[in-house]
């Protein structure tokens, strides 16, 4: 097979040149990192699950008119996506207190927010993706005011959609992070959800037991990350199958 051109390699994914203009192939690795890559491991099968789960969420969003970069899944680890110009921001939506919000404001984990709270972080690993305000974003030209308004509207739609989907399978969507890109169509640009949506970028708690089913399992050494992601995939009905049989769950390799 001809060697593909590598466009970008990140902590959990690789982007290759796509088969058509304005497309890319997104490959999901098994690598797990936390605390800005200070903690690392390989979770056998994580990439397969995240490829499936991201496909599931992005397809659902496309079907309700929330545009995403997702075109189609190609195989167990790869999906075809639209090439977009990434906005250098992480958009975080919070429904319940956890993580850095709990730390920053001294809020008990699990406290419900009066309404979904949106935060922006500037994407820069060397700075640890710092929290920024709309003032910074506008002043440094990372996004226009119109972009910001559109990003907030899109993020709230994603939150409503995902919250409902998870609620239906007994999971609370505590918070999540998305990334957004620009697609130029003629004289117009529109924003689309890009990157991935998976348990790597969401906090997911079992509603009955409070069990964590997301990357905090790895960050906080709470057990087997593969088991947690497999549980999410099973509940959503997207557990990968091999030869008609459910595939074995992922295993921690190192
Ligand atoms: P926190 O700010 O509390 O660490 O994270 C809030 C939410 O955004 C969590 O669901 C967390 O997983 C997600 N998140 C924040 N930063 C990143 C990041 O750099 N990568 C990924 N995958 N998720 C992130």
Short mmCIF file of C-alpha atoms and ligand atoms in Angstrom, two decimals:
data_model
loop_
_atom_site.label_atom_id
_atom_site.label_comp_id
_atom_site.label_asym_id
_atom_site.label_seq_id
_atom_site.Cartn_x
_atom_site.Cartn_y
_atom_site.Cartn_z
CA UNK A 1 0.00 0.00 0.00
CA UNK A 2 1.30 3.47 -0.85
CA UNK A 3 2.61 5.37 2.15
CA UNK A 4 0.19 8.09 3.20
CA UNK A 5 1.27 11.63 3.93
CA UNK A 6 1.17 12.36 7.62
CA UNK A 7 -0.32 15.78 8.29
CA UNK A 8 -0.27 15.91 12.09
CA UNK A 9 0.31 13.57 15.02
CA UNK A 10 -1.28 14.42 18.37
CA UNK A 11 -1.47 12.60 21.71
CA UNK A 12 -4.43 10.38 20.81
CA UNK A 13 -4.86 10.74 17.04
CA UNK A 14 -3.00 11.00 13.75
CA UNK A 15 -4.20 12.92 10.70
CA UNK A 16 -3.26 11.70 7.22
CA UNK A 17 -3.92 13.25 3.85
CA UNK A 18 -7.35 12.15 2.58
CA UNK A 19 -8.28 10.56 -0.77
CA UNK A 20 -10.11 13.66 -2.06
CA UNK A 21 -9.29 17.37 -1.87
CA UNK A 22 -10.39 18.92 1.45
CA UNK A 23 -10.54 15.57 3.23
CA UNK A 24 -8.35 13.97 5.88
CA UNK A 25 -8.15 10.54 7.48
CA UNK A 26 -8.32 10.61 11.26
CA UNK A 27 -6.63 7.61 12.94
CA UNK A 28 -7.41 6.86 16.59
CA UNK A 29 -4.44 5.62 18.65
CA UNK A 30 -4.58 3.51 21.80
CA UNK A 31 -2.47 6.04 23.70
CA UNK A 32 -3.92 7.66 26.80
CA UNK A 33 -2.36 10.77 28.30
CA UNK A 34 -3.32 13.00 31.20
CA UNK A 35 -1.99 16.09 32.98
CA UNK A 36 -0.58 17.51 29.74
CA UNK A 37 1.07 14.15 28.84
CA UNK A 38 2.87 13.78 32.21
CA UNK A 39 0.96 10.50 32.68
CA UNK A 40 0.93 8.08 29.73
CA UNK A 41 -0.25 4.54 28.95
CA UNK A 42 -1.42 2.43 26.06
CA UNK A 43 -4.91 1.01 26.47
CA UNK A 44 -5.32 -1.78 23.95
CA UNK A 45 -8.48 -1.14 21.92
CA UNK A 46 -9.20 2.40 23.16
CA UNK A 47 -8.73 3.83 19.67
CA UNK A 48 -11.26 1.39 18.23
CA UNK A 49 -13.86 2.37 20.82
CA UNK A 50 -13.27 6.11 20.44
CA UNK A 51 -13.49 5.83 16.64
CA UNK A 52 -16.90 4.14 17.00
CA UNK A 53 -18.15 6.44 19.74
CA UNK A 54 -17.07 9.62 17.96
CA UNK A 55 -18.79 8.32 14.80
CA UNK A 56 -21.96 7.68 16.83
CA UNK A 57 -22.07 11.18 18.33
CA UNK A 58 -21.04 13.03 15.16
CA UNK A 59 -23.54 11.11 13.00
CA UNK A 60 -26.28 11.92 15.48
CA UNK A 61 -25.32 15.59 15.48
CA UNK A 62 -25.22 15.71 11.66
CA UNK A 63 -28.71 14.18 11.63
CA UNK A 64 -30.18 16.99 13.75
CA UNK A 65 -28.50 19.70 11.68
CA UNK A 66 -25.45 20.36 13.86
CA UNK A 67 -22.67 20.30 11.28
CA UNK A 68 -19.55 18.25 12.01
CA UNK A 69 -16.38 17.36 10.14
CA UNK A 70 -17.36 13.65 10.09
CA UNK A 71 -17.95 12.06 6.67
CA UNK A 72 -17.75 8.30 7.26
CA UNK A 73 -15.95 5.63 9.21
CA UNK A 74 -13.41 3.81 7.06
CA UNK A 75 -12.37 0.93 9.30
CA UNK A 76 -11.85 0.00 12.96
CA UNK A 77 -9.48 2.88 13.66
CA UNK A 78 -9.98 5.44 10.92
CA UNK A 79 -12.60 7.86 9.76
CA UNK A 80 -12.82 10.18 6.78
CA UNK A 81 -13.29 13.80 7.81
CA UNK A 82 -13.50 17.21 6.17
CA UNK A 83 -10.36 19.24 6.38
CA UNK A 84 -11.20 22.38 8.37
CA UNK A 85 -9.32 25.38 9.66
CA UNK A 86 -9.21 24.74 13.39
CA UNK A 87 -10.06 27.58 15.78
CA UNK A 88 -7.29 27.39 18.40
CA UNK A 89 -9.73 27.03 21.29
CA UNK A 90 -11.21 24.27 23.40
CA UNK A 91 -14.86 24.88 24.26
CA UNK A 92 -15.84 23.31 27.59
CA UNK A 93 -19.49 22.94 28.59
CA UNK A 94 -20.26 22.14 32.23
CA UNK A 95 -23.55 20.86 33.65
CA UNK A 96 -22.19 19.76 37.04
CA UNK A 97 -19.07 20.88 38.93
CA UNK A 98 -15.95 18.74 38.51
CA UNK A 99 -12.29 18.97 37.57
CA UNK A 100 -10.70 22.38 37.22
CA UNK A 101 -13.98 24.24 37.89
CA UNK A 102 -14.32 22.55 41.29
CA UNK A 103 -10.69 23.40 42.08
CA UNK A 104 -10.84 26.97 40.85
CA UNK A 105 -14.09 27.94 42.59
CA UNK A 106 -14.05 25.47 45.50
CA UNK A 107 -17.30 23.83 44.34
CA UNK A 108 -18.12 20.29 45.51
CA UNK A 109 -17.85 17.70 42.72
CA UNK A 110 -21.31 16.95 41.36
CA UNK A 111 -22.96 20.27 42.26
CA UNK A 112 -25.46 21.09 39.52
CA UNK A 113 -24.81 24.31 37.62
CA UNK A 114 -27.66 26.86 37.54
CA UNK A 115 -27.36 26.59 33.75
CA UNK A 116 -24.79 25.07 31.39
CA UNK A 117 -21.57 27.04 31.77
CA UNK A 118 -19.30 27.56 28.78
CA UNK A 119 -15.56 28.14 29.12
CA UNK A 120 -12.86 28.70 26.49
CA UNK A 121 -9.27 27.49 26.74
CA UNK A 122 -6.48 28.53 24.40
CA UNK A 123 -5.01 25.43 22.75
CA UNK A 124 -1.33 25.46 23.62
CA UNK A 125 0.24 22.43 25.28
CA UNK A 126 3.31 24.39 26.35
CA UNK A 127 1.01 26.68 28.39
CA UNK A 128 -1.28 23.83 29.57
CA UNK A 129 -4.31 25.05 27.54
CA UNK A 130 -5.06 28.11 29.76
CA UNK A 131 -8.59 29.40 30.42
CA UNK A 132 -9.19 32.59 28.41
CA UNK A 133 -11.98 35.15 28.25
CA UNK A 134 -13.95 36.38 25.25
CA UNK A 135 -11.87 39.58 25.55
CA UNK A 136 -8.65 37.63 24.92
CA UNK A 137 -10.24 35.75 22.03
CA UNK A 138 -11.46 38.93 20.31
CA UNK A 139 -8.34 40.99 21.05
CA UNK A 140 -5.91 38.34 19.80
CA UNK A 141 -8.09 37.54 16.79
CA UNK A 142 -8.54 33.82 17.54
CA UNK A 143 -12.23 34.15 16.65
CA UNK A 144 -14.61 36.98 15.72
CA UNK A 145 -17.60 38.01 17.82
CA UNK A 146 -19.84 36.26 15.27
CA UNK A 147 -17.72 33.09 15.58
CA UNK A 148 -18.03 33.27 19.36
CA UNK A 149 -21.81 33.62 19.22
CA UNK A 150 -21.98 30.68 16.79
CA UNK A 151 -19.60 28.58 18.92
CA UNK A 152 -21.74 29.14 22.01
CA UNK A 153 -24.96 28.28 20.14
CA UNK A 154 -23.40 25.13 18.64
CA UNK A 155 -21.96 24.02 21.98
CA UNK A 156 -25.32 24.36 23.72
CA UNK A 157 -26.99 22.28 20.98
CA UNK A 158 -24.29 19.63 21.35
CA UNK A 159 -24.85 19.69 25.11
CA UNK A 160 -28.62 19.20 24.80
CA UNK A 161 -28.18 16.39 22.28
CA UNK A 162 -25.49 14.51 24.18
CA UNK A 163 -27.12 15.04 27.60
CA UNK A 164 -30.35 13.49 26.30
CA UNK A 165 -28.56 10.60 24.60
CA UNK A 166 -26.61 9.75 27.76
CA UNK A 167 -29.60 10.22 30.05
CA UNK A 168 -31.40 7.57 28.00
CA UNK A 169 -28.73 5.02 28.97
CA UNK A 170 -28.42 6.00 32.64
CA UNK A 171 -25.36 8.24 32.29
CA UNK A 172 -24.95 11.83 33.46
CA UNK A 173 -23.03 14.15 31.14
CA UNK A 174 -21.10 16.16 33.72
CA UNK A 175 -19.01 18.19 31.26
CA UNK A 176 -17.24 17.89 27.92
CA UNK A 177 -14.76 19.56 25.62
CA UNK A 178 -15.21 20.13 21.91
CA UNK A 179 -13.15 21.78 19.22
CA UNK A 180 -14.58 23.72 16.33
CA UNK A 181 -13.30 24.43 12.82
CA UNK A 182 -14.14 26.68 9.91
CA UNK A 183 -15.23 25.43 6.49
CA UNK A 184 -15.12 27.92 3.64
CA UNK A 185 -17.97 27.48 1.13
CA UNK A 186 -17.72 30.04 -1.68
CA UNK A 187 -17.82 33.49 -0.10
CA UNK A 188 -19.14 32.11 3.17
CA UNK A 189 -17.66 30.32 6.12
CA UNK A 190 -19.49 28.09 8.55
CA UNK A 191 -18.43 26.48 11.77
CA UNK A 192 -18.43 22.73 12.26
CA UNK A 193 -17.71 20.45 15.21
CA UNK A 194 -14.30 18.87 14.64
CA UNK A 195 -11.69 16.70 16.43
CA UNK A 196 -13.51 13.96 18.38
CA UNK A 197 -16.28 13.46 20.91
CA UNK A 198 -15.52 10.48 23.12
CA UNK A 199 -15.09 9.48 26.79
CA UNK A 200 -11.59 10.99 26.45
CA UNK A 201 -13.16 14.43 26.25
CA UNK A 202 -16.32 14.04 28.40
CA UNK A 203 -17.02 13.39 32.07
CA UNK A 204 -19.62 10.61 32.29
CA UNK A 205 -21.02 9.33 35.57
CA UNK A 206 -23.40 6.43 36.05
CA UNK A 207 -26.61 8.03 37.35
CA UNK A 208 -27.41 5.18 39.81
CA UNK A 209 -23.98 4.51 41.29
CA UNK A 210 -21.89 7.57 40.44
CA UNK A 211 -19.29 5.27 38.81
CA UNK A 212 -16.97 7.25 36.54
CA UNK A 213 -16.99 6.04 32.93
CA UNK A 214 -14.51 8.47 31.35
CA UNK A 215 -10.85 9.43 31.28
CA UNK A 216 -10.91 10.33 35.00
CA UNK A 217 -10.67 6.53 35.54
CA UNK A 218 -7.16 6.83 34.08
CA UNK A 219 -6.35 10.27 35.54
CA UNK A 220 -7.35 9.16 39.07
CA UNK A 221 -6.33 5.45 38.88
CA UNK A 222 -9.91 4.30 39.48
CA UNK A 223 -9.66 0.99 37.58
CA UNK A 224 -9.61 -0.25 34.00
CA UNK A 225 -10.21 2.52 31.47
CA UNK A 226 -11.04 -0.01 28.76
CA UNK A 227 -13.83 -1.49 30.91
CA UNK A 228 -15.30 1.97 31.47
CA UNK A 229 -15.30 2.89 27.75
CA UNK A 230 -16.65 -0.55 26.84
CA UNK A 231 -19.54 0.02 29.25
CA UNK A 232 -20.37 3.34 27.55
CA UNK A 233 -20.18 1.73 24.09
CA UNK A 234 -22.36 -1.21 25.17
CA UNK A 235 -25.04 1.00 26.69
CA UNK A 236 -25.18 3.12 23.54
CA UNK A 237 -25.33 -0.02 21.36
CA UNK A 238 -22.09 0.77 19.52
CA UNK A 239 -19.87 -1.99 20.89
CA UNK A 240 -17.69 -3.15 17.98
CA UNK A 241 -18.38 -6.71 16.86
CA UNK A 242 -16.04 -9.18 15.22
CA UNK A 243 -17.50 -12.04 13.16
CA UNK A 244 -20.92 -11.28 14.58
CA UNK A 245 -19.68 -11.70 18.16
CA UNK A 246 -18.99 -8.88 20.59
CA UNK A 247 -15.27 -8.06 20.59
CA UNK A 248 -13.33 -8.57 23.81
CA UNK A 249 -12.93 -5.38 25.87
CA UNK A 250 -9.67 -3.43 25.67
CA UNK A 251 -6.77 -4.39 27.97
CA UNK A 252 -4.14 -2.21 29.63
CA UNK A 253 -0.86 -2.89 27.82
CA UNK A 254 1.52 -0.72 29.84
P1 LIG B 1 -11.32 20.21 33.22
O1 LIG B 1 -11.16 21.66 32.82
O2 LIG B 1 -12.22 20.05 34.38
O3 LIG B 1 -10.01 19.50 33.35
O4 LIG B 1 -12.02 19.50 31.96
C1 LIG B 1 -13.36 19.77 31.60
C2 LIG B 1 -13.80 18.78 30.53
O5 LIG B 1 -13.08 19.00 29.33
C3 LIG B 1 -13.53 17.31 30.90
O6 LIG B 1 -14.57 16.52 30.37
C4 LIG B 1 -12.22 17.00 30.21
O7 LIG B 1 -12.13 15.63 29.86
C5 LIG B 1 -12.30 17.89 28.97
N1 LIG B 1 -10.99 18.39 28.58
C6 LIG B 1 -10.37 19.52 29.01
N2 LIG B 1 -9.17 19.67 28.42
C7 LIG B 1 -9.01 18.60 27.61
C8 LIG B 1 -7.96 18.19 26.71
O8 LIG B 1 -6.93 18.84 26.54
N3 LIG B 1 -8.16 17.00 26.06
C9 LIG B 1 -9.30 16.26 26.21
N4 LIG B 1 -9.42 15.11 25.55
N5 LIG B 1 -10.32 16.64 27.03
C10 LIG B 1 -10.17 17.79 27.71
#
